[in-house]
XYZ file of C-alpha atoms in Angstrom:
353
model
C -31.390 -5.989 -3.538
C -33.785 -3.057 -2.980
C -34.449 -0.598 -5.815
C -33.650 2.288 -3.550
C -32.367 3.396 -0.142
C -31.382 6.446 1.703
C -27.825 7.275 3.061
C -29.321 7.760 6.668
C -26.970 7.394 9.225
C -24.382 4.923 7.094
C -23.457 7.900 5.019
C -23.389 10.721 7.716
C -20.855 8.545 9.492
C -18.840 7.578 6.498
C -19.177 11.232 5.329
C -16.935 12.583 8.395
C -14.586 9.706 7.026
C -13.795 11.423 3.611
C -12.840 11.132 0.057
C -14.074 9.208 -2.772
C -14.986 9.115 -6.383
C -11.352 8.627 -7.914
C -13.830 8.651 -10.600
C -11.394 11.450 -11.781
C -9.557 11.817 -14.794
C -8.760 8.484 -15.441
C -7.235 7.474 -12.569
C -7.258 3.527 -11.801
C -7.258 1.908 -8.913
C -4.529 -1.108 -8.634
C -5.334 -4.641 -10.135
C -7.280 -6.381 -7.651
C -9.685 -8.947 -7.207
C -13.179 -9.062 -8.462
C -14.927 -6.050 -7.494
C -17.371 -6.715 -4.755
C -20.253 -4.554 -3.807
C -21.032 -3.474 -0.219
C -24.248 -5.656 1.060
C -27.729 -3.893 0.434
C -26.027 -1.526 -2.266
C -29.083 0.329 -4.048
C -29.860 0.092 -7.743
C -30.569 3.561 -7.621
C -30.087 6.638 -5.278
C -30.913 10.202 -6.029
C -27.804 12.455 -4.289
C -28.789 14.654 -1.411
C -27.801 17.937 0.003
C -25.339 17.224 2.635
C -24.268 13.686 0.841
C -20.305 13.414 0.184
C -18.606 11.071 -2.113
C -16.718 9.148 0.194
C -20.072 8.182 1.912
C -21.616 7.360 -1.231
C -18.807 5.402 -2.557
C -19.307 3.613 0.899
C -22.868 2.972 0.506
C -21.902 0.750 -2.573
C -18.496 -0.488 -1.859
C -16.455 -2.316 0.861
C -13.560 -0.712 -0.346
C -14.559 2.709 -1.399
C -11.340 3.551 -2.831
C -11.797 0.908 -5.470
C -14.604 3.383 -6.867
C -12.890 4.052 -10.665
C -13.603 0.277 -11.130
C -17.295 0.486 -10.477
C -17.999 3.788 -12.087
C -19.272 4.348 -15.637
C -18.746 7.550 -17.184
C -21.171 9.086 -19.373
C -19.587 10.772 -22.577
C -23.058 12.880 -22.945
C -22.539 14.428 -19.686
C -20.804 17.545 -19.072
C -18.099 17.120 -16.638
C -19.224 13.153 -15.710
C -16.646 13.487 -12.663
C -18.676 15.812 -10.627
C -21.848 14.898 -8.912
C -24.955 17.152 -7.855
C -27.682 17.162 -5.395
C -30.461 15.848 -7.619
C -28.753 13.595 -9.966
C -29.528 9.840 -9.976
C -26.997 6.915 -9.603
C -27.913 3.739 -11.114
C -26.489 0.747 -10.906
C -26.313 -1.950 -14.052
C -24.239 -4.956 -15.094
C -22.009 -5.179 -17.964
C -20.265 -8.342 -18.895
C -21.155 -9.471 -15.806
C -19.557 -6.834 -13.990
C -21.136 -4.041 -11.844
C -21.303 -0.364 -13.178
C -22.650 2.756 -11.865
C -23.792 5.718 -13.975
C -25.359 9.052 -13.218
C -28.101 10.681 -15.017
C -28.343 14.420 -14.180
C -31.452 15.254 -12.150
C -31.213 18.936 -13.305
C -29.033 21.268 -15.475
C -26.140 22.846 -13.560
C -26.805 26.286 -13.942
C -23.998 29.131 -12.655
C -24.886 32.466 -11.388
C -23.097 35.577 -12.590
C -20.503 35.374 -9.962
C -17.002 34.848 -10.835
C -16.150 32.932 -7.881
C -19.010 30.275 -8.555
C -18.365 27.448 -10.404
C -19.887 23.708 -11.000
C -17.230 22.601 -8.759
C -18.301 24.779 -6.299
C -21.702 23.330 -6.422
C -20.930 19.645 -6.699
C -21.091 17.559 -3.417
C -17.797 17.588 -1.503
C -15.599 14.747 -0.727
C -15.989 15.376 2.872
C -17.442 18.398 5.065
C -15.326 21.014 3.628
C -15.668 22.978 6.931
C -14.023 20.505 8.890
C -11.026 20.316 7.060
C -11.025 23.952 6.165
C -10.626 24.758 9.416
C -7.941 22.673 10.066
C -6.047 23.900 7.188
C -6.609 27.460 8.170
C -5.078 26.635 11.417
C -2.184 23.943 10.623
C 1.173 23.911 8.557
C 3.833 21.906 8.147
C 6.944 24.356 7.764
C 10.453 23.216 6.967
C 13.572 24.724 8.594
C 14.266 26.910 5.631
C 10.816 28.447 5.418
C 11.246 29.457 9.049
C 14.787 30.735 9.002
C 13.732 32.518 5.896
C 10.431 34.162 6.804
C 9.713 37.300 8.335
C 9.161 37.823 11.552
C 8.202 40.347 14.372
C 10.586 42.363 15.728
C 8.589 45.089 17.321
C 5.019 46.271 18.544
C 3.768 49.528 19.121
C 3.964 51.285 22.196
C 6.577 49.159 23.185
C 4.336 46.209 24.233
C 5.586 42.896 24.288
C 2.116 41.126 23.034
C -0.736 41.979 20.762
C -3.976 41.727 20.154
C -6.391 42.629 17.255
C -6.332 46.085 15.766
C -2.808 46.751 17.188
C 0.148 47.511 15.086
C 3.521 45.295 14.870
C 6.428 46.065 13.036
C 7.828 42.781 10.505
C 11.747 42.223 9.642
C 12.666 40.334 6.607
C 11.354 39.330 3.251
C 8.124 40.190 2.106
C 6.980 39.022 -1.256
C 6.040 41.762 -3.855
C 2.309 41.780 -4.157
C 1.664 40.078 -0.864
C -0.691 42.319 1.574
C -2.000 39.583 3.855
C -0.055 37.256 6.104
C 0.010 34.689 8.381
C 1.138 34.805 11.916
C 2.806 31.815 12.800
C 4.351 30.346 15.873
C 6.948 26.996 15.759
C 5.069 24.376 17.657
C 5.905 20.367 17.710
C 9.001 19.116 15.890
C 8.358 16.114 13.772
C 10.934 13.568 13.476
C 11.023 10.329 11.986
C 10.519 7.984 14.716
C 13.337 5.327 13.555
C 15.705 7.169 11.943
C 15.317 10.393 14.000
C 15.337 12.836 10.756
C 13.429 16.337 11.214
C 10.408 16.289 8.959
C 8.903 19.794 9.891
C 7.868 21.724 12.568
C 4.110 22.680 13.571
C 3.004 26.014 11.976
C 0.927 27.179 15.007
C -1.624 29.492 13.979
C -1.509 32.584 15.951
C -3.509 35.250 13.754
C -3.650 37.053 10.866
C -2.174 40.839 9.701
C -2.359 43.146 6.833
C 0.891 45.211 5.356
C 0.598 48.585 5.905
C 3.916 50.322 4.670
C 5.780 49.647 1.674
C 7.561 45.986 1.826
C 10.830 47.609 0.871
C 11.560 49.128 3.936
C 13.756 47.195 6.100
C 11.238 47.408 9.155
C 7.257 46.924 7.660
C 4.414 47.792 9.777
C 1.717 45.683 9.991
C -2.008 45.782 11.929
C -3.212 42.490 13.457
C -6.445 41.618 11.704
C -7.050 38.353 14.125
C -5.606 36.397 16.626
C -5.996 33.050 18.520
C -3.535 34.290 20.799
C -1.520 37.214 21.977
C 1.054 37.884 19.029
C 5.002 37.787 20.598
C 7.790 39.394 19.186
C 9.535 36.563 16.634
C 6.509 35.263 15.827
C 6.714 33.970 11.932
C 5.143 36.069 8.955
C 4.249 33.938 6.196
C 2.019 34.901 3.002
C -1.218 33.530 3.644
C -2.011 30.628 1.139
C -5.496 29.709 0.014
C -5.857 25.988 0.623
C -8.976 24.390 -0.693
C -10.514 20.382 -0.924
C -12.923 20.506 -3.399
C -15.284 17.537 -4.891
C -12.591 16.865 -7.570
C -10.514 14.948 -4.715
C -9.309 11.716 -5.788
C -9.635 8.667 -3.232
C -7.287 5.857 -4.360
C -4.458 3.393 -3.041
C -0.815 4.647 -3.258
C 1.028 3.731 -6.338
C 4.106 3.081 -4.499
C 4.428 0.799 -1.362
C 5.194 2.217 1.898
C 7.610 0.858 4.279
C 7.752 1.985 7.779
C 4.792 4.337 7.645
C 3.410 5.596 11.097
C 1.100 8.027 12.772
C 3.446 10.521 14.629
C 1.120 12.948 15.998
C -2.351 13.638 16.381
C -4.264 16.957 16.439
C -4.959 18.229 19.823
C -2.429 16.168 21.662
C -5.020 13.208 22.483
C -3.915 10.186 23.480
C -6.436 7.791 21.811
C -7.387 8.587 17.927
C -10.647 7.798 16.712
C -12.988 8.271 13.302
C -12.403 12.181 12.344
C -9.123 12.804 14.165
C -6.694 14.547 12.467
C -3.064 13.193 12.220
C 0.372 13.528 11.215
C 2.140 10.830 9.011
C 5.760 10.524 8.920
C 5.747 10.264 4.920
C 5.344 12.913 2.395
C 5.774 13.926 -1.383
C 9.408 12.330 -1.372
C 7.943 9.338 -0.279
C 5.121 9.257 -3.119
C 2.473 10.340 -1.004
C -0.335 12.696 -2.576
C -3.798 14.155 -1.599
C -6.170 11.676 -1.781
C -4.139 8.312 -0.727
C -6.061 6.222 1.061
C -4.350 4.425 3.720
C -4.745 1.196 6.221
C -3.903 1.900 9.840
C -2.514 -1.199 11.550
C -1.854 -1.963 15.462
C 1.230 -3.714 15.934
C 0.869 -7.354 17.076
C 1.251 -8.212 20.459
C 3.959 -10.151 21.661
C 2.932 -14.068 22.402
C 4.924 -16.657 24.706
C 5.166 -19.873 22.859
C 4.238 -22.600 25.055
C 6.317 -25.281 22.702
C 9.054 -23.505 21.520
C 9.356 -21.534 24.874
C 10.030 -18.368 23.252
C 8.507 -15.102 22.356
C 6.982 -14.624 19.246
C 5.217 -11.386 17.768
C 1.517 -11.841 15.893
C 0.661 -10.412 12.858
C -0.234 -6.582 12.562
C -3.983 -5.927 13.240
C -5.862 -3.876 10.756
C -7.469 -1.251 12.743
C -8.927 1.442 10.393
C -8.508 3.734 7.156
C -7.085 7.142 6.850
C -7.094 9.570 3.974
C -4.088 12.025 3.001
C -5.181 15.711 2.670
C -2.210 17.893 2.756
C 1.000 16.696 1.595
C 4.683 18.527 2.423
C 8.030 17.337 1.251
C 8.671 14.992 4.416
C 5.195 14.638 6.556
C 1.625 14.768 5.319
C -1.494 15.218 7.405
C -4.455 12.531 6.879
C -7.916 12.040 8.273
C -9.480 9.020 10.002
C -12.006 7.383 8.267
C -12.730 4.802 10.062
C -11.308 3.120 13.161
C -12.671 -0.568 14.476
C -10.870 -0.222 17.645
C -8.909 2.834 19.608
C -5.724 4.013 17.698
C -2.795 5.718 18.972
C 0.404 7.469 17.993
C 2.838 4.837 16.339
C 0.398 3.016 15.029
C 1.281 1.823 11.301
C -0.054 2.449 8.183
C 0.349 0.776 4.961
C -1.214 0.403 1.500
C -4.761 -0.674 1.489
């Protein structure tokens, strides 16, 4: 085993696959066989800027979501669940089992800015700009949210469409104290492929608007501040949400067994799904899914004619990738494809890893 190794291309590839360090808060992976290190796992590694937690986990383990079984928390280190550039990871063996610990490479000092924290300085689970941009563009909305949301009832100068800088008029409920709103349009309908139950609606990002008049008026004036396309009458107005992924994201296998779980849609409407694509799952919070859950993707086994029995038999499902849940609604979820060993498609199955 080499004494050190650069992450290089392996981690940059794994980096776009997301989440790791379930080293957090005592999360323990489900019981498993003896922990096996990845081939060539380094004895020491110095964390670099640009590294991701998932990438480092993949460097040490073939099954990165089992990181809690490898991690050896040092009680003398403040907040050992966060890793920073300059920290040194070192591998040792305790009672015949591998353990990975950290030596702080430097003191982590915060600037005198209320918005900066240790969490901001730690290496992320995945490139935050990739997921952050997606979260700004997408929401899963339920029928109640759509029905109860305020909406654009008219535009200034009797326009049918509006752009940034234009004023529009909203009608409906505007929560007290909320002045910034996202403008959304109902997009795709997400249905369960087996029961046909409506799981939610794609909230398509149209832009942002700022409240101008009192939110107690029956009709409220707003200024459009950002658009991705023209604002139309009936577009919905929802308070902006701050949705952030940070370095404390916890990768792990679900605590419940998933049945009849599928990838039911893919961002961008492409026909083939690969690594770093974002997919919609037909399972959500009510099914026990949480942010950070890692799932295996399976392609359905092919039908094969049995020459002896003279009938058709279905071959076993074939494992073809990994995905990680990063946003959960009640009945559906968004997940990032971490790895794909073959071309994936909508309606491929997802199961416990």
